[in-house]
Amino acid sequence: MSDEIRPGVIANHKLPEGAITSMVTQFFGTPVDIAIFGRTCYGTIENHEGILFINPGSPILPKNLRRLGNVALLELTAEKKIANLVELSDIT
């Protein structure tokens, strides 16, 4: 996989069933339920093979534009894992 994971990139690779889980487990050395990453400044929340992938984006340089950006809020309980992107410009 490319290190430029942006919205939709994982699904566009059309990998065989189980390949994502295998790659993530190999990368981290253990199975994971959630992978949080950054670098691209593109906020995204996607679920693939039961793994929640979260890029919170950037609070100040979303998509490298000078404006308020977004952050991710993660709610974890024993029963669920929920992530939401929050646009900071919507909070006034």
Short mmCIF file of N, CA and C in Angstrom, two decimals:
data_model
loop_
_atom_site.label_atom_id
_atom_site.label_comp_id
_atom_site.label_asym_id
_atom_site.label_seq_id
_atom_site.Cartn_x
_atom_site.Cartn_y
_atom_site.Cartn_z
N MET A 1 0.84 -1.19 0.00
CA MET A 1 0.00 0.00 0.00
C MET A 1 0.88 1.25 0.00
N SER A 2 0.38 2.27 -0.60
CA SER A 2 1.06 3.56 -0.61
C SER A 2 1.00 4.19 0.78
N ASP A 3 1.94 5.07 1.06
CA ASP A 3 1.86 5.79 2.33
C ASP A 3 0.92 6.98 2.22
N GLU A 4 0.34 7.22 1.06
CA GLU A 4 -0.61 8.30 0.85
C GLU A 4 -2.03 7.75 0.93
N ILE A 5 -2.46 7.39 2.12
CA ILE A 5 -3.81 6.85 2.28
C ILE A 5 -4.77 8.01 2.44
N ARG A 6 -5.59 8.20 1.43
CA ARG A 6 -6.61 9.25 1.41
C ARG A 6 -7.97 8.56 1.33
N PRO A 7 -9.05 9.31 1.52
CA PRO A 7 -10.37 8.68 1.45
C PRO A 7 -10.56 7.84 0.19
N GLY A 8 -10.98 6.60 0.37
CA GLY A 8 -11.27 5.70 -0.74
C GLY A 8 -10.10 4.90 -1.28
N VAL A 9 -8.89 5.22 -0.88
CA VAL A 9 -7.70 4.56 -1.44
C VAL A 9 -7.67 3.08 -1.09
N ILE A 10 -8.00 2.74 0.14
CA ILE A 10 -7.95 1.33 0.56
C ILE A 10 -8.92 0.50 -0.28
N ALA A 11 -10.14 0.97 -0.43
CA ALA A 11 -11.14 0.23 -1.20
C ALA A 11 -10.76 0.13 -2.68
N ASN A 12 -10.10 1.14 -3.21
CA ASN A 12 -9.72 1.14 -4.62
C ASN A 12 -8.67 0.09 -4.96
N HIS A 13 -7.95 -0.40 -3.97
CA HIS A 13 -6.94 -1.43 -4.24
C HIS A 13 -7.57 -2.79 -4.54
N LYS A 14 -8.84 -2.98 -4.20
CA LYS A 14 -9.56 -4.22 -4.49
C LYS A 14 -8.73 -5.46 -4.13
N LEU A 15 -8.32 -5.49 -2.89
CA LEU A 15 -7.50 -6.60 -2.39
C LEU A 15 -8.37 -7.81 -2.08
N PRO A 16 -7.81 -9.01 -2.13
CA PRO A 16 -8.58 -10.21 -1.80
C PRO A 16 -9.01 -10.18 -0.33
N GLU A 17 -10.12 -10.85 -0.03
CA GLU A 17 -10.65 -10.92 1.33
C GLU A 17 -9.56 -11.39 2.29
N GLY A 18 -9.40 -10.68 3.38
CA GLY A 18 -8.42 -11.03 4.40
C GLY A 18 -7.06 -10.39 4.22
N ALA A 19 -6.81 -9.80 3.06
CA ALA A 19 -5.49 -9.21 2.79
C ALA A 19 -5.21 -8.01 3.69
N ILE A 20 -6.22 -7.17 3.92
CA ILE A 20 -6.02 -5.98 4.75
C ILE A 20 -5.69 -6.40 6.18
N THR A 21 -6.47 -7.32 6.72
CA THR A 21 -6.21 -7.81 8.07
C THR A 21 -4.81 -8.39 8.17
N SER A 22 -4.40 -9.15 7.19
CA SER A 22 -3.08 -9.75 7.19
C SER A 22 -1.98 -8.69 7.15
N MET A 23 -2.12 -7.68 6.29
CA MET A 23 -1.12 -6.63 6.18
C MET A 23 -1.01 -5.82 7.47
N VAL A 24 -2.15 -5.47 8.05
CA VAL A 24 -2.15 -4.67 9.27
C VAL A 24 -1.55 -5.47 10.43
N THR A 25 -1.91 -6.74 10.54
CA THR A 25 -1.35 -7.59 11.60
C THR A 25 0.16 -7.73 11.43
N GLN A 26 0.61 -7.90 10.21
CA GLN A 26 2.04 -8.02 9.94
C GLN A 26 2.76 -6.71 10.30
N PHE A 27 2.16 -5.59 9.95
CA PHE A 27 2.79 -4.29 10.21
C PHE A 27 2.93 -4.03 11.70
N PHE A 28 1.85 -4.27 12.46
CA PHE A 28 1.86 -3.98 13.90
C PHE A 28 2.39 -5.14 14.74
N GLY A 29 2.47 -6.32 14.15
CA GLY A 29 2.95 -7.48 14.90
C GLY A 29 1.90 -8.11 15.79
N THR A 30 0.67 -7.65 15.68
CA THR A 30 -0.44 -8.17 16.46
C THR A 30 -1.75 -7.72 15.80
N PRO A 31 -2.83 -8.45 15.95
CA PRO A 31 -4.10 -7.98 15.40
C PRO A 31 -4.55 -6.68 16.07
N VAL A 32 -5.15 -5.79 15.31
CA VAL A 32 -5.67 -4.53 15.85
C VAL A 32 -7.10 -4.32 15.38
N ASP A 33 -7.86 -3.56 16.16
CA ASP A 33 -9.22 -3.20 15.80
C ASP A 33 -9.31 -1.81 15.19
N ILE A 34 -8.34 -0.95 15.55
CA ILE A 34 -8.35 0.45 15.12
C ILE A 34 -6.94 0.85 14.71
N ALA A 35 -6.82 1.53 13.57
CA ALA A 35 -5.54 2.09 13.13
C ALA A 35 -5.74 3.59 12.91
N ILE A 36 -5.03 4.39 13.69
CA ILE A 36 -5.11 5.84 13.57
C ILE A 36 -3.81 6.31 12.92
N PHE A 37 -3.94 7.12 11.88
CA PHE A 37 -2.77 7.57 11.14
C PHE A 37 -2.96 8.99 10.69
N GLY A 38 -1.94 9.58 10.11
CA GLY A 38 -2.03 10.96 9.65
C GLY A 38 -1.14 11.18 8.46
N ARG A 39 -0.56 12.36 8.40
CA ARG A 39 0.38 12.81 7.39
C ARG A 39 -0.27 13.45 6.17
N THR A 40 -1.39 12.96 5.71
CA THR A 40 -1.98 13.48 4.47
C THR A 40 -2.83 14.72 4.69
N CYS A 41 -3.26 14.99 5.91
CA CYS A 41 -4.15 16.11 6.25
C CYS A 41 -5.55 15.93 5.67
N TYR A 42 -5.88 14.74 5.19
CA TYR A 42 -7.21 14.43 4.68
C TYR A 42 -7.93 13.59 5.72
N GLY A 43 -8.95 14.16 6.34
CA GLY A 43 -9.71 13.42 7.34
C GLY A 43 -10.50 12.30 6.69
N THR A 44 -10.45 11.13 7.29
CA THR A 44 -11.21 9.99 6.77
C THR A 44 -11.48 9.00 7.88
N ILE A 45 -12.63 8.36 7.78
CA ILE A 45 -12.98 7.26 8.67
C ILE A 45 -13.54 6.16 7.77
N GLU A 46 -12.89 5.01 7.78
CA GLU A 46 -13.32 3.88 6.95
C GLU A 46 -13.18 2.59 7.74
N ASN A 47 -14.06 1.65 7.47
CA ASN A 47 -14.01 0.34 8.11
C ASN A 47 -13.76 -0.69 7.03
N HIS A 48 -12.67 -1.45 7.20
CA HIS A 48 -12.32 -2.51 6.26
C HIS A 48 -12.00 -3.77 7.04
N GLU A 49 -12.72 -4.83 6.74
CA GLU A 49 -12.50 -6.13 7.37
C GLU A 49 -12.54 -6.04 8.90
N GLY A 50 -13.41 -5.17 9.41
CA GLY A 50 -13.57 -5.03 10.85
C GLY A 50 -12.54 -4.14 11.52
N ILE A 51 -11.63 -3.57 10.74
CA ILE A 51 -10.63 -2.64 11.28
C ILE A 51 -11.08 -1.22 10.95
N LEU A 52 -11.15 -0.39 11.99
CA LEU A 52 -11.53 1.01 11.81
C LEU A 52 -10.28 1.82 11.52
N PHE A 53 -10.20 2.43 10.34
CA PHE A 53 -9.08 3.26 9.93
C PHE A 53 -9.49 4.72 10.10
N ILE A 54 -8.70 5.47 10.87
CA ILE A 54 -9.03 6.86 11.17
C ILE A 54 -7.84 7.76 10.86
N ASN A 55 -8.07 8.76 10.03
CA ASN A 55 -7.13 9.85 9.86
C ASN A 55 -7.89 11.08 10.32
N PRO A 56 -7.49 11.69 11.45
CA PRO A 56 -8.25 12.82 11.97
C PRO A 56 -8.14 14.08 11.12
N GLY A 57 -7.27 14.06 10.12
CA GLY A 57 -7.10 15.25 9.29
C GLY A 57 -6.15 16.21 9.97
N SER A 58 -6.41 17.48 9.82
CA SER A 58 -5.57 18.51 10.41
C SER A 58 -6.45 19.60 11.00
N PRO A 59 -6.19 20.02 12.24
CA PRO A 59 -7.01 21.08 12.81
C PRO A 59 -6.73 22.46 12.21
N ILE A 60 -5.55 22.64 11.58
CA ILE A 60 -5.23 23.98 11.05
C ILE A 60 -4.87 24.02 9.57
N LEU A 61 -4.48 22.90 8.98
CA LEU A 61 -4.13 22.91 7.55
C LEU A 61 -4.81 21.76 6.81
N PRO A 62 -6.15 21.72 6.80
CA PRO A 62 -6.81 20.62 6.10
C PRO A 62 -6.51 20.67 4.60
N LYS A 63 -6.07 19.55 4.08
CA LYS A 63 -5.73 19.45 2.65
C LYS A 63 -4.76 20.56 2.26
N ASN A 64 -3.92 20.95 3.24
CA ASN A 64 -2.90 21.99 3.07
C ASN A 64 -3.47 23.36 2.71
N LEU A 65 -4.70 23.64 3.14
CA LEU A 65 -5.31 24.96 2.97
C LEU A 65 -5.25 25.70 4.30
N ARG A 66 -5.06 26.99 4.26
CA ARG A 66 -5.00 27.78 5.49
C ARG A 66 -6.41 28.13 5.95
N ARG A 67 -6.96 27.30 6.80
CA ARG A 67 -8.27 27.54 7.40
C ARG A 67 -8.43 26.55 8.54
N LEU A 68 -9.47 26.74 9.33
CA LEU A 68 -9.73 25.75 10.37
C LEU A 68 -10.06 24.42 9.72
N GLY A 69 -9.59 23.37 10.30
CA GLY A 69 -9.78 22.04 9.72
C GLY A 69 -10.70 21.16 10.53
N ASN A 70 -10.27 19.95 10.78
CA ASN A 70 -11.11 18.99 11.49
C ASN A 70 -10.27 18.14 12.43
N VAL A 71 -10.97 17.53 13.36
CA VAL A 71 -10.38 16.59 14.30
C VAL A 71 -11.31 15.38 14.34
N ALA A 72 -10.83 14.31 14.89
CA ALA A 72 -11.66 13.11 15.04
C ALA A 72 -11.96 12.88 16.51
N LEU A 73 -13.19 12.49 16.80
CA LEU A 73 -13.59 12.08 18.13
C LEU A 73 -13.85 10.59 18.09
N LEU A 74 -13.30 9.87 19.05
CA LEU A 74 -13.41 8.42 19.09
C LEU A 74 -14.12 8.03 20.38
N GLU A 75 -15.21 7.29 20.24
CA GLU A 75 -15.97 6.80 21.38
C GLU A 75 -15.80 5.29 21.44
N LEU A 76 -15.24 4.82 22.55
CA LEU A 76 -15.00 3.39 22.71
C LEU A 76 -15.73 2.87 23.94
N THR A 77 -16.46 1.79 23.74
CA THR A 77 -17.07 1.07 24.84
C THR A 77 -16.81 -0.41 24.58
N ALA A 78 -17.23 -1.24 25.51
CA ALA A 78 -17.05 -2.68 25.31
C ALA A 78 -17.87 -3.18 24.12
N GLU A 79 -18.95 -2.48 23.79
CA GLU A 79 -19.84 -2.92 22.72
C GLU A 79 -19.59 -2.27 21.37
N LYS A 80 -18.94 -1.11 21.35
CA LYS A 80 -18.85 -0.40 20.07
C LYS A 80 -17.59 0.46 19.99
N LYS A 81 -17.27 0.81 18.76
CA LYS A 81 -16.22 1.77 18.46
C LYS A 81 -16.78 2.72 17.40
N ILE A 82 -16.89 3.98 17.75
CA ILE A 82 -17.49 4.97 16.87
C ILE A 82 -16.53 6.14 16.72
N ALA A 83 -16.29 6.55 15.49
CA ALA A 83 -15.44 7.71 15.22
C ALA A 83 -16.23 8.71 14.39
N ASN A 84 -16.03 9.97 14.67
CA ASN A 84 -16.68 11.04 13.93
C ASN A 84 -15.66 12.13 13.64
N LEU A 85 -15.73 12.69 12.44
CA LEU A 85 -14.92 13.86 12.10
C LEU A 85 -15.72 15.10 12.47
N VAL A 86 -15.06 16.06 13.11
CA VAL A 86 -15.69 17.29 13.51
C VAL A 86 -15.01 18.44 12.78
N GLU A 87 -15.80 19.20 12.01
CA GLU A 87 -15.28 20.38 11.33
C GLU A 87 -15.21 21.51 12.34
N LEU A 88 -14.01 22.00 12.61
CA LEU A 88 -13.84 23.03 13.62
C LEU A 88 -14.53 24.33 13.25
N SER A 89 -14.66 24.62 11.96
CA SER A 89 -15.34 25.85 11.54
C SER A 89 -16.84 25.81 11.85
N ASP A 90 -17.39 24.62 12.08
CA ASP A 90 -18.80 24.48 12.43
C ASP A 90 -19.06 24.77 13.91
N ILE A 91 -17.99 24.84 14.70
CA ILE A 91 -18.12 25.07 16.14
C ILE A 91 -17.79 26.53 16.41
N THR A 92 -18.81 27.29 16.71
CA THR A 92 -18.57 28.72 17.00
C THR A 92 -19.31 29.14 18.23
#
